[in-house]
Each structure stands twice: as C-alpha cells, then as structure tokens.
Short mmCIF file of C-alpha atoms in Angstrom, two decimals:
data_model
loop_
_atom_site.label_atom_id
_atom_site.label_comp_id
_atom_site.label_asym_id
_atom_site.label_seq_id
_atom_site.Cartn_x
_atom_site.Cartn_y
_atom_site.Cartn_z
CA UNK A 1 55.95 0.03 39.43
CA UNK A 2 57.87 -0.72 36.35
CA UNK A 3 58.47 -3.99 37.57
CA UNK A 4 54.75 -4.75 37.76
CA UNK A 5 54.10 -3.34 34.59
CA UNK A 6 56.21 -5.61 32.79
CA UNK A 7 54.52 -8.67 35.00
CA UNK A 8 50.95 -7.32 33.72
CA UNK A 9 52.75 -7.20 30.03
CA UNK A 10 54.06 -10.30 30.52
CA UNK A 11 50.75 -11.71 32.09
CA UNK A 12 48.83 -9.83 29.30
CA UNK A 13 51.24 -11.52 26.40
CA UNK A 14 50.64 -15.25 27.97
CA UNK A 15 47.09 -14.59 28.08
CA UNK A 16 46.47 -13.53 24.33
CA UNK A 17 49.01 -16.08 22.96
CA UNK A 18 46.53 -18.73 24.53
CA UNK A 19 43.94 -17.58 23.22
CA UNK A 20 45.05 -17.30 20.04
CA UNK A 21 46.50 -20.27 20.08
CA UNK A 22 42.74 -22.47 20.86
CA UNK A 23 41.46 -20.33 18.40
CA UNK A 24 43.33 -21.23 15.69
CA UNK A 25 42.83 -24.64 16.89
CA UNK A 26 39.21 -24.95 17.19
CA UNK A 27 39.09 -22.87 14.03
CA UNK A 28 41.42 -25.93 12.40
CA UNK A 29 38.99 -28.29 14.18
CA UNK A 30 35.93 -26.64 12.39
CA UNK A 31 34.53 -25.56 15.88
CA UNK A 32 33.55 -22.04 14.82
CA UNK A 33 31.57 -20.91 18.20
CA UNK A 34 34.69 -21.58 20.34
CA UNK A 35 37.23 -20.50 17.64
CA UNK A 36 34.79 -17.00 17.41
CA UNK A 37 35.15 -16.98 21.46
CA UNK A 38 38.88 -17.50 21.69
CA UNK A 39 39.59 -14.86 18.94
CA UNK A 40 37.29 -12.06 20.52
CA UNK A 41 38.80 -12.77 24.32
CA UNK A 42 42.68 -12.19 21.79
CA UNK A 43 41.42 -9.54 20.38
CA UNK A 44 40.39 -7.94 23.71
CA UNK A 45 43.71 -8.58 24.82
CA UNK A 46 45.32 -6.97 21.18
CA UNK A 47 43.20 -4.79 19.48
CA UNK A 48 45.69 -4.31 17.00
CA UNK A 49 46.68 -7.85 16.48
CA UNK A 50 47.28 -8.67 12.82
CA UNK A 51 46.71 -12.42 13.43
CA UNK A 52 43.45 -11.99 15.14
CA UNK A 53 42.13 -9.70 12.17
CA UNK A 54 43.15 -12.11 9.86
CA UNK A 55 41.65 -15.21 11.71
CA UNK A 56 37.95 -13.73 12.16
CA UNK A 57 38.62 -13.01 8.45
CA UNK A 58 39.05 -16.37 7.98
CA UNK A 59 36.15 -17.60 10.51
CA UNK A 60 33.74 -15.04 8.46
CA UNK A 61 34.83 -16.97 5.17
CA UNK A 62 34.25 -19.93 6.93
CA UNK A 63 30.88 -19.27 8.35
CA UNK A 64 29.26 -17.74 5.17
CA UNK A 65 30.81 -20.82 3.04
CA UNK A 66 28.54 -22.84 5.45
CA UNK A 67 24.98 -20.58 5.55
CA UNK A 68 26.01 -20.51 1.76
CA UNK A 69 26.09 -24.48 1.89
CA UNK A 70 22.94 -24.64 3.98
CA UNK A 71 20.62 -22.10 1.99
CA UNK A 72 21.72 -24.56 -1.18
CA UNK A 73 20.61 -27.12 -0.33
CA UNK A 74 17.38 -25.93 1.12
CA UNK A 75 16.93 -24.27 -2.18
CA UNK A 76 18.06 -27.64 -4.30
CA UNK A 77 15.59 -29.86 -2.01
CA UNK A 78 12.40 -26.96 -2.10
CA UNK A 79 13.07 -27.66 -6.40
CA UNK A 80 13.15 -31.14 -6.38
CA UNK A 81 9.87 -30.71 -4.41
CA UNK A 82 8.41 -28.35 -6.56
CA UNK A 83 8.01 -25.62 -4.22
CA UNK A 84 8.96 -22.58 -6.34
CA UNK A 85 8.62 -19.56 -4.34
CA UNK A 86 10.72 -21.80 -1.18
CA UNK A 87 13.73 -22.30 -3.49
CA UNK A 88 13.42 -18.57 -4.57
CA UNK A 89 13.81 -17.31 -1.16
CA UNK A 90 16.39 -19.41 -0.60
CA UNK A 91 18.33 -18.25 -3.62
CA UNK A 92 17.67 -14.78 -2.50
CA UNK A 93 19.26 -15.42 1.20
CA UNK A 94 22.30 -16.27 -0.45
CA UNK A 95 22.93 -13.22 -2.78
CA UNK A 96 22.05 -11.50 0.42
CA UNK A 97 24.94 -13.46 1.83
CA UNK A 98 27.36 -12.92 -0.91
CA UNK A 99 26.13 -10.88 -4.07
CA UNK A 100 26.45 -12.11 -7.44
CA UNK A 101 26.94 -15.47 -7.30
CA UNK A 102 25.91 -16.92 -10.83
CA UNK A 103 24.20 -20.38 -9.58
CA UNK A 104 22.16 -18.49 -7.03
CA UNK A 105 21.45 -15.17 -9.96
CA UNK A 106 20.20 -18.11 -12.23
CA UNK A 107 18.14 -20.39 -9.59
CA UNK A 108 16.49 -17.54 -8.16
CA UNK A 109 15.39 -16.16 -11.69
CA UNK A 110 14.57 -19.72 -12.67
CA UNK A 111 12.52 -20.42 -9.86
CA UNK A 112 10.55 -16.92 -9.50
CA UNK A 113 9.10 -17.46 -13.29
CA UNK A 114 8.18 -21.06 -12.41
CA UNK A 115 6.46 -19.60 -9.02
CA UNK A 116 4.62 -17.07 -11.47
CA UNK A 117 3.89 -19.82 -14.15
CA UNK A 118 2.64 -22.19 -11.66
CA UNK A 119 0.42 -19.83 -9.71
CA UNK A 120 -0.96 -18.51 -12.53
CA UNK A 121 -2.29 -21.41 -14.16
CA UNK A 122 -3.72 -22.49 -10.80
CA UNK A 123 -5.58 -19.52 -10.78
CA UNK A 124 -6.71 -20.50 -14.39
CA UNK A 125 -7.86 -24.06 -13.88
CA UNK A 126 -9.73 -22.90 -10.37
CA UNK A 127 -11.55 -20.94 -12.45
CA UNK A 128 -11.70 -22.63 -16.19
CA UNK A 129 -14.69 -19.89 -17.11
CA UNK A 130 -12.07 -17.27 -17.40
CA UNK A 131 -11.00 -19.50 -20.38
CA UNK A 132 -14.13 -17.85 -22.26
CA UNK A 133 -11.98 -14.85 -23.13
CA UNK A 134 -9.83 -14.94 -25.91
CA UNK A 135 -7.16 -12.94 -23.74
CA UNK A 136 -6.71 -15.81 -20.96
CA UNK A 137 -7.15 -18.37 -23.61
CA UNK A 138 -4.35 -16.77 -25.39
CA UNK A 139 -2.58 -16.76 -22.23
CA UNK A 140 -3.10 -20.38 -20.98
CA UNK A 141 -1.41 -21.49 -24.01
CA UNK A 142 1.79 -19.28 -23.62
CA UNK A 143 1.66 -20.57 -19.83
CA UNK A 144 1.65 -24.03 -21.20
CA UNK A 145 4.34 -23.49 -23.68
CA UNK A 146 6.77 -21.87 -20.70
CA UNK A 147 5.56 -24.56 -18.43
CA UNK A 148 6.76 -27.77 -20.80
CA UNK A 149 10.09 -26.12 -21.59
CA UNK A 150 10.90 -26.75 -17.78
CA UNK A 151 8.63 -30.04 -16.95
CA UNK A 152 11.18 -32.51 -17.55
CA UNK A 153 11.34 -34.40 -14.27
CA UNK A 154 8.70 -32.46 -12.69
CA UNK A 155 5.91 -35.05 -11.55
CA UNK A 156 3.76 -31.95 -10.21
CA UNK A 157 4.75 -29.25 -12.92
CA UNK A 158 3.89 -32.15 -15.56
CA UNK A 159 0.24 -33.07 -14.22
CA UNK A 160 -0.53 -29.25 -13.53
CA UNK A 161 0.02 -28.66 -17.21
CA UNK A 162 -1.81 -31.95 -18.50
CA UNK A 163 -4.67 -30.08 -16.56
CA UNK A 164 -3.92 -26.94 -18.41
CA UNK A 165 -4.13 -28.44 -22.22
CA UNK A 166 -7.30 -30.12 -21.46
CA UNK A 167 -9.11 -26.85 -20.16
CA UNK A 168 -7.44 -25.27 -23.20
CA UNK A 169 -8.94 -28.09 -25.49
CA UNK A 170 -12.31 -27.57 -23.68
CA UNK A 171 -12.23 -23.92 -24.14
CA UNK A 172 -11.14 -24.59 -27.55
CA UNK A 173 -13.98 -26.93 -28.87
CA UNK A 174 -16.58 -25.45 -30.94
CA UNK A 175 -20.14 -26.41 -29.43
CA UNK A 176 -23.42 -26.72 -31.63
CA UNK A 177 -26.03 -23.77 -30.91
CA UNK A 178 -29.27 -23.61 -32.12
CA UNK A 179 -31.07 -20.14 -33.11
CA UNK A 180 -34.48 -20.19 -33.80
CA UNK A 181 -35.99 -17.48 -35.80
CA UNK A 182 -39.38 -16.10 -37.79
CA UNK A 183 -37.23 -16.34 -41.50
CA UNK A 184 -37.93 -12.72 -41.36
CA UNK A 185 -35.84 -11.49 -38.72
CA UNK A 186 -32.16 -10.44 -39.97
CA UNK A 187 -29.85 -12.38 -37.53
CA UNK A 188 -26.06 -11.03 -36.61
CA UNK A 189 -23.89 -12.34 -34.10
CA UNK A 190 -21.29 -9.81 -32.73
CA UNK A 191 -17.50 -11.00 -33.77
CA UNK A 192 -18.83 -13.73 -35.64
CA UNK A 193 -21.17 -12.40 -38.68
CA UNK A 194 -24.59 -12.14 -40.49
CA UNK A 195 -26.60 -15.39 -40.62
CA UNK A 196 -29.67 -13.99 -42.48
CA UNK A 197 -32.82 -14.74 -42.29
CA UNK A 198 -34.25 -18.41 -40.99
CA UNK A 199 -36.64 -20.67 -39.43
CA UNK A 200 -34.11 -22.78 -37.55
CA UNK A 201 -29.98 -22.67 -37.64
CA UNK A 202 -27.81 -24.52 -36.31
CA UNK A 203 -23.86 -22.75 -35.68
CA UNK A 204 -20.85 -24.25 -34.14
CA UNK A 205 -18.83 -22.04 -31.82
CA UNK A 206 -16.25 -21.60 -29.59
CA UNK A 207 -16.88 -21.24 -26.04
CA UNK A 208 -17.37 -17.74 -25.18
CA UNK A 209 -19.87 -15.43 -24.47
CA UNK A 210 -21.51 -13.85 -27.28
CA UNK A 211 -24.12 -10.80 -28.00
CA UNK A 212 -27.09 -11.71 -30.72
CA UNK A 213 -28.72 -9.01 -32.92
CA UNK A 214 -32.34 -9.15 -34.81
CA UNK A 215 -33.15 -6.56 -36.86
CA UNK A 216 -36.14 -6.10 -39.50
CA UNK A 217 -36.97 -3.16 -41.31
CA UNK A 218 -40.34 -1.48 -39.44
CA UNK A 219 -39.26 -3.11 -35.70
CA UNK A 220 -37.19 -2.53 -33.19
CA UNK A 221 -34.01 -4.14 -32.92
CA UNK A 222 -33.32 -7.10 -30.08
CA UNK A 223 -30.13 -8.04 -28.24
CA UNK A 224 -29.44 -11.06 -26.60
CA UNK A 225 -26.01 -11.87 -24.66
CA UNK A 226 -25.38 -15.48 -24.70
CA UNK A 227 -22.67 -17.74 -22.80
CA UNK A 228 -21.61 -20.73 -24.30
CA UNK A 229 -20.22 -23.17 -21.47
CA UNK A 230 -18.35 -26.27 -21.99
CA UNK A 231 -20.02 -29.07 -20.59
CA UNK A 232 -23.04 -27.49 -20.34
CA UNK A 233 -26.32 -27.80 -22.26
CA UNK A 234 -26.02 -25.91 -25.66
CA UNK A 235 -28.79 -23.07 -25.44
CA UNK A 236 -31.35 -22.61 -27.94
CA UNK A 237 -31.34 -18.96 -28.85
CA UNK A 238 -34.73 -17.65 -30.32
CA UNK A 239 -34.20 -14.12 -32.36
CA UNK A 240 -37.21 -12.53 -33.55
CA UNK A 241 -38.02 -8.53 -33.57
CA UNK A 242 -41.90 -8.59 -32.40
CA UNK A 243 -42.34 -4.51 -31.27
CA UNK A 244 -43.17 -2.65 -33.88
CA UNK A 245 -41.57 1.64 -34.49
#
C-alpha cells in the first residue's frame, strides 16, 4: 500500500507540474482560455499551491487589463461618433471592472452631461413653441452656452447647436402686433404695461403668449389671451369693453 501511495504521489506531482507548466506557458503566450484551463486542472491537483494562486492572480490582471482595453475603446469610438449615452455606459462597465479609475470617473461624467445637453435641446428644437416661455428660453441659452464649451470637433454637437441659436434668435425677435381699439377703452397688457386709450396701436413684442385687458369706467372689463408665433401672421387684437354694469 505504501508503495502505491507514493506511485499515486508521484503520479499526482507529474501531473500538476504539467499543468502548471502549459499554463504558465500559454499564459506567457497571451492564450488566456488555455492558460485559465491548465491552472484550474493544477489547482485541482494542489489546492494549496502558491504558484497556481499567484498565476490566476496574474491571468485575472491580465483579463481585466483587456475588457478594460476593450470597453475604451468602445467608449473612445461611441465619442468620436457622438453617441453620448454609448460612451457613458461604456465608461460605467469599466469602473464596474475596476473602481476609480480617473480617465473612466472623468469620461463617464463628461459624457452623461453631454447625453443630458444633447437630449435636451432635441427635445427643445422638436418642439420650438416651448421657446414662448421665458423659463425654456432662459434655458436654451444656458444649453447653448454648455453645449459650445465642448463642440470643438464635434460635426453633430456643432450643427445641433447652430439649430439651437437660431430658434433662440426666433424666439427672441420682437414681432409687430396691431391692437385696435374705440380710443375709449383703457388698454393693459399683462407683464408688459398700460397702453391707454386708442384708435389703432401698433407694439413690438417678443414671442410669447400674452393676456390683454380693456377696461372703461361704467363696462365690464374684457380679457383676451393672445399667442404671438414666430413665423406666423402677426394677429390683430381688437380691445373694446361693449357690455355695459
């Protein structure tokens, strides 16, 4: 018995130092599925075996080097292509590989504000009538500024905001309304001021959507909501209390 022992020791000894031995050469040879084979039949063999611990160590090192390698430049060629939220989730598969990594921390902040820049002024110029509130306009023109500080070399970024000023400039342009009147009739338009009294007026505003007051002493007041529209026909805008209190 003792003497087969030692032949299944022996036997046992031959076997792991072969395997160890191709995997340390296909790990040498960059062949990571055979090296990963050849350590796990060694470490079947020795548990234990400090060499075996430290060459899946290495082959780990190895392998997330590489998904690290291949996530970059995933995330490099979705940027060059403008495609924001692609290079984000790339950048985010890598800190998911190894935490902290200051190139993939930066590129996946970088990207996720360009992704919520980008989108958002989309939404804007699908919808340019949204630019009638002060509060989008407003907005639309920070978007633009964040926008341009990144643009440089961005065919896509750079067209998407040329879009984006001239909305802004369109939103921005004041348009000639006429109101039309009985000169009696005391005319106030909400946010902007009292006109008075006329026959005929002519006012420049900003696009927008405005709400038009008559008043006169012995009639009931009128109100009239108006929406001035770029490109579109001015309205004329006739304010005159009729219905006597």
């Amino acid at each position: 018995r003792e003497a087969l022992a030692r032949l299944d020791a022996a036997r046992t000894d031959r076997d792991f130092e072969a395997e160890l031995s191709l995997a340390l050469v296909a790990l040498a040879g960059g062949k990571l599925g055979p090296a990963r084979a050849h350590f796990e039949a060694a470490r079947a063999l020795r548990p234990d075996s400090a060499e075996v611990i430290d060459g899946l160590r290495q082959l780990q090192q190895i392998e997330s080097s590489r998904a690290i390698a291949k996530q970059r430049a995933l995330a490099e060629a979705a940027e060059l292509d403008e495609r924001w939220s692609d290079a984000a989730s790339h950048y985010q598969a890598i800190l998911e590989t190894q935490p902290h990594l200051p190139f993939a921390e930066q590129g996946l902040r970088r990207n996720r504000e360009l992704a919520r820049v980008t989108e958002r002024i989309a939404q804007l110029l699908a919808d340019p009538a949204q630019l009638l509130h002060a509060a989008n306009l407003d907005e639309a023109r920070r978007l633009g500024e964040s926008a341009r500080t990144a643009a440089s070399g961005k065919p896509k970024l750079g067209d998407q905001i040329r879009q984006l000023d001239a909305a802004i400039e369109l939103a921005s342009t004041p348009i000639s309304v006429a109101f039309e009147s009985d000169a009696a009739t005391e005319v106030v338009i909400r946010g902007v001021g009292t006109l008075g009294s006329f026959a005929r007026r002519d006012l420049a505003l900003k696009p927008g959507r405005y709400v038009v007051i008559g008043r006169r002493d012995g009639y009931r007041d009128t109100r009239t909501e108006i929406s001035v529209v770029p490109g579109a026909r001015p309205p004329v805008v006739d304010v005159r209390c009729t219905e006597k209190i």
